[in-house]
Short mmCIF file of C-alpha atoms in Angstrom, two decimals:
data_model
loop_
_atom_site.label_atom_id
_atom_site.label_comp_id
_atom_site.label_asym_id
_atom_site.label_seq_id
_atom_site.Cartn_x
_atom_site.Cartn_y
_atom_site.Cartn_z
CA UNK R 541 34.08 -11.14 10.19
CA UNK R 542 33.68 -9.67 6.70
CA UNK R 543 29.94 -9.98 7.28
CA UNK R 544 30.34 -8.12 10.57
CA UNK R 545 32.00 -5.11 8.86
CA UNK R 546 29.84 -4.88 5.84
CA UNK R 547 26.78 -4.77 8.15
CA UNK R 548 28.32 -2.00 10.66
CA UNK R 549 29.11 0.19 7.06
CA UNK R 550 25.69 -0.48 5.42
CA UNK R 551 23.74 0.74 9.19
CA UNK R 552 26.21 3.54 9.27
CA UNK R 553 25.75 4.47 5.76
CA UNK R 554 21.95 4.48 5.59
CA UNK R 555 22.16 6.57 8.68
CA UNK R 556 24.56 9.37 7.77
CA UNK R 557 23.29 9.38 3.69
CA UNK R 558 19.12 9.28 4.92
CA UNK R 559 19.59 13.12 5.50
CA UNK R 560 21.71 13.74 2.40
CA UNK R 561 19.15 12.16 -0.10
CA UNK R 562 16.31 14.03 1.19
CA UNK R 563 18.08 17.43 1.11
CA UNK R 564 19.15 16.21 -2.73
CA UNK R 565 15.00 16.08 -3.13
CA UNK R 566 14.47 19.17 -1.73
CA UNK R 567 16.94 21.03 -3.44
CA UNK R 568 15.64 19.68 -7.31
CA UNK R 569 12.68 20.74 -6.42
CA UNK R 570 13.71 24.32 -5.44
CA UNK R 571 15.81 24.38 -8.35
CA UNK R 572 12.70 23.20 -10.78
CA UNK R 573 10.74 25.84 -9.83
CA UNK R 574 13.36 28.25 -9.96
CA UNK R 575 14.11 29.40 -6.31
CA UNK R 576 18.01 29.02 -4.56
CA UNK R 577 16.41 26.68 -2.43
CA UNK R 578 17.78 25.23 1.03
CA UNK R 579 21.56 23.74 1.17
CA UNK R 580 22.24 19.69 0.96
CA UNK R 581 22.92 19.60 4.67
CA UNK R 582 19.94 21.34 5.87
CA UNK R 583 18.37 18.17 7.03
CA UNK R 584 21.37 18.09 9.31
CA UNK R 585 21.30 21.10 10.57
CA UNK R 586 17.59 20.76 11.62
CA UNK R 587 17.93 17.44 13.28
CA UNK R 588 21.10 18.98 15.39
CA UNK R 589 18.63 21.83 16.15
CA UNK R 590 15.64 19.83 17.65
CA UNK R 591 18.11 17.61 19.47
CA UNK R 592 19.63 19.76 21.48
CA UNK R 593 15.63 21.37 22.33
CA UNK R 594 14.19 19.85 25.00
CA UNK R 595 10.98 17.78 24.61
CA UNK R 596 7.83 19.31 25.62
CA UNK R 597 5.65 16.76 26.32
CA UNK R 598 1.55 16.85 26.93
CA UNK R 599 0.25 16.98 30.68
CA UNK R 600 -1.76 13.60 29.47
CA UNK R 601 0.40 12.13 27.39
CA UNK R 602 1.14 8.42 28.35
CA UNK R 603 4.20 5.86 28.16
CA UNK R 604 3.76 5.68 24.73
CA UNK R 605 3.12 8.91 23.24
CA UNK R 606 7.33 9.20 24.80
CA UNK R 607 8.43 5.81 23.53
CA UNK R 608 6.82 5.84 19.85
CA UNK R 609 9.41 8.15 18.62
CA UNK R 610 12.39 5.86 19.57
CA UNK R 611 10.45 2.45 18.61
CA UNK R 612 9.37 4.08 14.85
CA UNK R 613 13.01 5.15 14.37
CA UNK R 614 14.52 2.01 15.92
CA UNK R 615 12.24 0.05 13.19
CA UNK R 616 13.35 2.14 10.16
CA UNK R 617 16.96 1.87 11.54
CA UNK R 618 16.99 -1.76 11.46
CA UNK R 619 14.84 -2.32 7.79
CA UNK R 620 17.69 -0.10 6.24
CA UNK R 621 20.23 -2.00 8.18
CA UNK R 622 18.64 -5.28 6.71
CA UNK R 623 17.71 -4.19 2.99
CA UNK R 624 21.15 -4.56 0.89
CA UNK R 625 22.58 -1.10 -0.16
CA UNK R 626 25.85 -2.14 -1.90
CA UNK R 627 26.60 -5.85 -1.09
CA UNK R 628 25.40 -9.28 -0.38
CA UNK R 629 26.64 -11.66 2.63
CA UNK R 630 26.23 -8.74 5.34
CA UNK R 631 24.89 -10.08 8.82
CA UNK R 632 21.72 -9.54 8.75
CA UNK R 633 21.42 -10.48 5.68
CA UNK R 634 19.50 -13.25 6.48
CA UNK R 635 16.53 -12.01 8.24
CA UNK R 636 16.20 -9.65 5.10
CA UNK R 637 12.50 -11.20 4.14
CA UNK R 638 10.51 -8.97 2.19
CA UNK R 639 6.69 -10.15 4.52
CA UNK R 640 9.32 -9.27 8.32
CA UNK R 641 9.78 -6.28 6.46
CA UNK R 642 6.53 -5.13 5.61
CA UNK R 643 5.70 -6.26 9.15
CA UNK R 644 8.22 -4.03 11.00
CA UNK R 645 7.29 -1.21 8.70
CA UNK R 646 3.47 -1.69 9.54
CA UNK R 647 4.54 -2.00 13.43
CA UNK R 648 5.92 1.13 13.40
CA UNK R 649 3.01 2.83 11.43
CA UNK R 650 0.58 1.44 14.30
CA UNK R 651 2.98 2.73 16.59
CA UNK R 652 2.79 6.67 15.48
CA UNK R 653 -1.10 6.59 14.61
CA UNK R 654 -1.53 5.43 18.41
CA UNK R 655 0.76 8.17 19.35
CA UNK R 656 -1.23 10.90 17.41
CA UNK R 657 -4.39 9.93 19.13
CA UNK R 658 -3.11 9.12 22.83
CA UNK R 659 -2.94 12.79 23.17
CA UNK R 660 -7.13 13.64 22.01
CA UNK R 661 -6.28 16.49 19.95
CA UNK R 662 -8.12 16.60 16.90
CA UNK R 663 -5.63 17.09 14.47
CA UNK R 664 -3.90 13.36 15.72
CA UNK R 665 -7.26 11.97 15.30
CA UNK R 666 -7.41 12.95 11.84
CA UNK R 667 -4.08 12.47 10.85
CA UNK R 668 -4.50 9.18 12.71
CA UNK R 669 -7.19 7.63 10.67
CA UNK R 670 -6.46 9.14 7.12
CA UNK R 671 -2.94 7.15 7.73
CA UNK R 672 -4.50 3.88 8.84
CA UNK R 673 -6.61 4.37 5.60
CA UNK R 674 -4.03 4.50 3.48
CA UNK R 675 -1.92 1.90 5.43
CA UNK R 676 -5.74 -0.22 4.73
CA UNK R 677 -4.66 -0.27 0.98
CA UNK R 678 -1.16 0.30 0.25
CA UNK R 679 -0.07 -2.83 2.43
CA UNK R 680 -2.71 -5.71 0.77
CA UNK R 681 -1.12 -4.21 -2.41
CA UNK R 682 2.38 -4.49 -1.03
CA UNK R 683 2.10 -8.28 0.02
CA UNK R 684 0.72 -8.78 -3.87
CA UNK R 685 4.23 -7.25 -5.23
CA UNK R 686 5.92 -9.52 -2.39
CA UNK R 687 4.07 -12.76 -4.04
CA UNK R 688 4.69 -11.67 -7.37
CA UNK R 689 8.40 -11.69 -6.91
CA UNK R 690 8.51 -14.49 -4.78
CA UNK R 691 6.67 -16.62 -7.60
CA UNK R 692 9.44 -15.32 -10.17
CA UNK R 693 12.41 -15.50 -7.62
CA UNK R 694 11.16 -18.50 -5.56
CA UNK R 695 11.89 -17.12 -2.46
CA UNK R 696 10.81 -14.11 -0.02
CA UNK R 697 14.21 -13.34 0.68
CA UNK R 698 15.88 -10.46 -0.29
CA UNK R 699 19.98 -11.82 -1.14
CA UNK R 700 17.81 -14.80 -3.14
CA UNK R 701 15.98 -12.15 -5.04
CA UNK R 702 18.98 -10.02 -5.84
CA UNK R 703 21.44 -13.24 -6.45
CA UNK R 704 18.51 -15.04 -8.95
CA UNK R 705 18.35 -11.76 -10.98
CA UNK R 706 21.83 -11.31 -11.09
CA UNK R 707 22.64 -15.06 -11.96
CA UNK R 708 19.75 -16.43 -13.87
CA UNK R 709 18.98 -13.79 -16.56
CA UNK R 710 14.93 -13.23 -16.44
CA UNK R 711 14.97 -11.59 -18.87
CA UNK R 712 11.23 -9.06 -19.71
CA UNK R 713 9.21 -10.06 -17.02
CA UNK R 714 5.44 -8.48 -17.38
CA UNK R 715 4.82 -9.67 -13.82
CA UNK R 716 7.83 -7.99 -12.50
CA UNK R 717 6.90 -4.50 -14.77
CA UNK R 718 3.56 -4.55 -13.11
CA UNK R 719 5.10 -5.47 -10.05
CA UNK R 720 7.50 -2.43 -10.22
CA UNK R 721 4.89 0.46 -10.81
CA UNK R 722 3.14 -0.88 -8.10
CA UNK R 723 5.81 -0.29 -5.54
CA UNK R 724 6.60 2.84 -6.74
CA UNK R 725 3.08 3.96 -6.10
CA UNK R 726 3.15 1.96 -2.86
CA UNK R 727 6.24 4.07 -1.76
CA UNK R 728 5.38 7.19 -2.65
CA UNK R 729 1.92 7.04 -0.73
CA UNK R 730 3.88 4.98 2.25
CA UNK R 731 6.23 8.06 2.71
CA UNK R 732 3.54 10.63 2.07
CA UNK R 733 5.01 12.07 -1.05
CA UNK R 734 3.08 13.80 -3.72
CA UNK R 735 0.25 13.25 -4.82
CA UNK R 736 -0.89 11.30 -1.43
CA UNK R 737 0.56 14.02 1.14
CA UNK R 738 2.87 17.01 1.47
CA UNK R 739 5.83 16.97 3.31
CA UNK R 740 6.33 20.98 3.17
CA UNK R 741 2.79 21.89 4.49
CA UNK R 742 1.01 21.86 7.55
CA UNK R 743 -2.88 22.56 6.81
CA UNK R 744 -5.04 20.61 8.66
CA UNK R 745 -7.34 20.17 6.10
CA UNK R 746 -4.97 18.26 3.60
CA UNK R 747 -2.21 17.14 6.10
CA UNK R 748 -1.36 13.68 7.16
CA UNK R 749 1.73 12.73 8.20
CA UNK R 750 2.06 15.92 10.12
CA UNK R 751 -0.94 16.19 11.40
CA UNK R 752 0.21 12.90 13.64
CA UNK R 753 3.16 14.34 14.80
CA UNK R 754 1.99 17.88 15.58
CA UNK R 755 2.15 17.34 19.28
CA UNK R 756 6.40 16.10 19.17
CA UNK R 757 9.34 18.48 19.71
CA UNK R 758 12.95 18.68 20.59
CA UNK R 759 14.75 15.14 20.13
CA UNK R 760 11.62 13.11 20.16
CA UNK R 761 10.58 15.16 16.44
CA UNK R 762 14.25 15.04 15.19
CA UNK R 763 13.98 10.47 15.87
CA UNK R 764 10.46 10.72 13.93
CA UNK R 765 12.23 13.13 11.59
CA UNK R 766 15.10 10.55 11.19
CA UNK R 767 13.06 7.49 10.84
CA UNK R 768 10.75 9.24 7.89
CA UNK R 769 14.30 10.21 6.16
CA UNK R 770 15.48 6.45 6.34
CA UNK R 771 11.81 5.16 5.20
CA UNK R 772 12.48 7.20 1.99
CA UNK R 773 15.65 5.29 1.46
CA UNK R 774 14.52 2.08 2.22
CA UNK R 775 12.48 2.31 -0.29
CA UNK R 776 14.48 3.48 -2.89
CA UNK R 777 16.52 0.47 -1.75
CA UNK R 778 14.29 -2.32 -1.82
CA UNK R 779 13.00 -1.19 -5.45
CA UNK R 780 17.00 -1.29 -6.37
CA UNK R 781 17.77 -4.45 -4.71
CA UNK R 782 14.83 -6.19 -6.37
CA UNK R 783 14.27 -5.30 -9.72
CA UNK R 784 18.18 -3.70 -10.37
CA UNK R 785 20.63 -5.25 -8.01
CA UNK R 786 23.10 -4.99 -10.87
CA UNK R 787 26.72 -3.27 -8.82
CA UNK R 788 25.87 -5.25 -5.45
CA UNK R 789 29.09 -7.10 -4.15
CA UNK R 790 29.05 -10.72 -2.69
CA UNK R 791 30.76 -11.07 0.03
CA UNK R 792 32.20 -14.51 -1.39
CA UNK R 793 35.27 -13.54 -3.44
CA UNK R 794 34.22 -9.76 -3.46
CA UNK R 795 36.97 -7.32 -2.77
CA UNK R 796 37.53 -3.93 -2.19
CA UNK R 797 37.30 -3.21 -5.81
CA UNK R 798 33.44 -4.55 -5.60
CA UNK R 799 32.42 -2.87 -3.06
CA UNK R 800 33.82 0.10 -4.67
CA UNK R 801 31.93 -0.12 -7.09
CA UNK R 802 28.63 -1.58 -5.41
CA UNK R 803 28.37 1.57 -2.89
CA UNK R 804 29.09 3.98 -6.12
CA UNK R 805 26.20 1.91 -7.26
CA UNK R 806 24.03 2.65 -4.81
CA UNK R 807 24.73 6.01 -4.79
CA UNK R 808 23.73 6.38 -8.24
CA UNK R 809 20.35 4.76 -7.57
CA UNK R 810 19.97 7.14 -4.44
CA UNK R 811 20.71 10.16 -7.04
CA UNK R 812 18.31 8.83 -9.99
CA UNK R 813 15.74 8.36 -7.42
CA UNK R 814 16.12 12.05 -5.92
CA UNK R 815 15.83 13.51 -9.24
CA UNK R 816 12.97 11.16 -10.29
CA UNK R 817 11.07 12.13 -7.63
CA UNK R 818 11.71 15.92 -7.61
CA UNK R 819 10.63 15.86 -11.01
CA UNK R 820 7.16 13.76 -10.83
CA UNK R 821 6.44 15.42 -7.42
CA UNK R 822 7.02 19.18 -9.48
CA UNK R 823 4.65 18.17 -12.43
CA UNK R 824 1.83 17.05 -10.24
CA UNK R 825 -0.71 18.48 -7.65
CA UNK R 826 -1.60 16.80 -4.45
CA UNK R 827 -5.19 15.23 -5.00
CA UNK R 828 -7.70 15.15 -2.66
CA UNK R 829 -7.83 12.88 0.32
CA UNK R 830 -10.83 10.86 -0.72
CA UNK R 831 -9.11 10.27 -4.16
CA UNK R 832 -5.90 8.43 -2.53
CA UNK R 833 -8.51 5.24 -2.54
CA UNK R 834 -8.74 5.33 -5.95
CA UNK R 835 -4.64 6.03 -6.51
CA UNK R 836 -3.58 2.81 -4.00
CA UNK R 837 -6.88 1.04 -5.52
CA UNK R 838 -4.69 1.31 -9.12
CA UNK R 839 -1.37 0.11 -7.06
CA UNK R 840 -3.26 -2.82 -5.93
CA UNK R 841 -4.80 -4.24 -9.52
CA UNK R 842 -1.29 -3.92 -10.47
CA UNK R 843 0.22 -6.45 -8.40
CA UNK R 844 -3.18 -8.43 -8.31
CA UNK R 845 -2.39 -8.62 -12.72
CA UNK R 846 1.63 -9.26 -11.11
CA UNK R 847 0.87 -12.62 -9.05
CA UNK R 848 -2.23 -13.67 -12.24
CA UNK R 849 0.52 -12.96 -14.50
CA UNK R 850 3.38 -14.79 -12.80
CA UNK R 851 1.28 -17.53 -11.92
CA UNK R 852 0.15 -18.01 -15.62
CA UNK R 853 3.55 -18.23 -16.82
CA UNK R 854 4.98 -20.72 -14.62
CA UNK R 855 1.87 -23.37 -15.28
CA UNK R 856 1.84 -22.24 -19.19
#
């Protein structure tokens, strides 16, 4: 039963703070470059605004140019539902793998770059293909942090990974350093952050991201709105519940005390992360799309020197 509730809080929770965090990003970055910029609930405001539009959908557009946008935010839903937030035990916790999750999160990235070309336009196409290029990279180098760990942790499985760091002391890890960097780089091109993409701009010559979705409005571009908001916290997430799970509650012996404390945890690492990222993406310029190769390329020696590294040390 305890389970049952901490898993209906922790899907509730991701869903109602996804919108929060990235209006905390947006408004850092207005404030760094010093404009007023938009209020902390803006996010919600838009996403009440395209769904009560209705969805104007192409003459040629098939099944699943309608169904992408609920299966890509169905998929983020239930990796944020499954990644722990503030506590260990909850019911999904045990599907929580790290390879499922990189799975469901590659599903629904085949899912929208089939959507942006179903319709022909050119701007899908292109959007389309520069987003299956950088899916082409930043996965392989993904899987590499996910071996890395699991060589450290022994185990794919996210409550293993958070309960050996928390009870077993690892100590500096070089593989896990590496291993960390890489992710980060991994996210930020995997949400289409600066330097890889811009959120905020809608030029077909640079644009990604947007440049599949072009063709969505009403409620179906609030759900793909949605799921990209949760993405950004599921990452900020997983790099918590790996490499700092220290706050997160067990749900043997834990009380309301530690999960006090756990979610004031995560809400911490949800604030350090906002700033963190307002700040990097503020000192930096996008780069140019035939550079991202060389960007993920870096992402992927990193966890390559992760998995040499932790494979050294366990046979040395």
């Amino acid at each position: 039963m305890t389970g049952l509730i901490l898993q209906i809080v922790q899907s509730l929770s991701v869903l109602l703070v996804a919108p929060l965090f990235t209006g905390l990003v947006r408004k850092i970055k207005a404030r760094l470059v010093g404009r007023v910029g938009p209020a902390l609930v803006q996010p919600y405001r838009d996403l009440a605004r395209l769904m009560r539009k209705e969805a104007v959908v192409a003459e040629h557009a098939s099944w699943l140019f309608r169904s992408t946008p609920y299966v890509v935010f169905a998929l983020a839903w239930l990796v944020a539902s499954v990644v722990p937030t503030f506590a260990i035990g909850h019911a999904l916790a045990g599907v929580g793998d790290l390879i499922a999750i990189v799975a469901l999160l590659a599903t629904a990235r085949f899912f929208l770059a089939l959507a942006g070309m179903d319709i022909g336009t050119s701007f899908g196409g292109i959007g389309a293909s520069r987003d299956l290029m950088i899916a082409s990279l930043a996965e392989p180098a993904m899987l590499m942090v996910v071996f890395s760990v699991a060589l450290v942790a022994g185990s794919t499985a996210l409550p293993t990974i958070a309960s050996f760091v928390l009870t077993d002391g690892i100590g500096l890890e070089v593989s896990l350093a590496l291993a960390l960097i890489s992710v980060v780089m991994v996210a930020i091109a995997e949400n289409g952050r600066i330097p890889i993409d811009n959120p905020a701009t809608h030029l077909e010559l640079t644009m990604v991201h947007e440049a599949m979705v072009l063709e969505y409005s009403g409620r179906h571009l609030a759900l793909i709105e949605a799921a990209g908001m949760l993405r950004l916290v599921i990452y900020v997430s997983l790099i918590a519940c790996i490499f700092a799970p220290w706050g997160l509650a067990r749900a043997e012996g834990a009380g309301l005390a530690d999960y006090a404390v756990g979610y004031a945890v995560f809400v911490l690492h949800l604030g350090f992360a906002g700033l963190a990222l307002a700040v990097f993406e503020t000192s930096i310029a996008k780069m140019r799309v035939f550079r991202v190769g060389e960007f993920l390329g870096a992402a992927l020696i990193l966890a390559l020197l992760a998995v040499i590294f932790s494979f050294v040390s366990d046979v040395f």
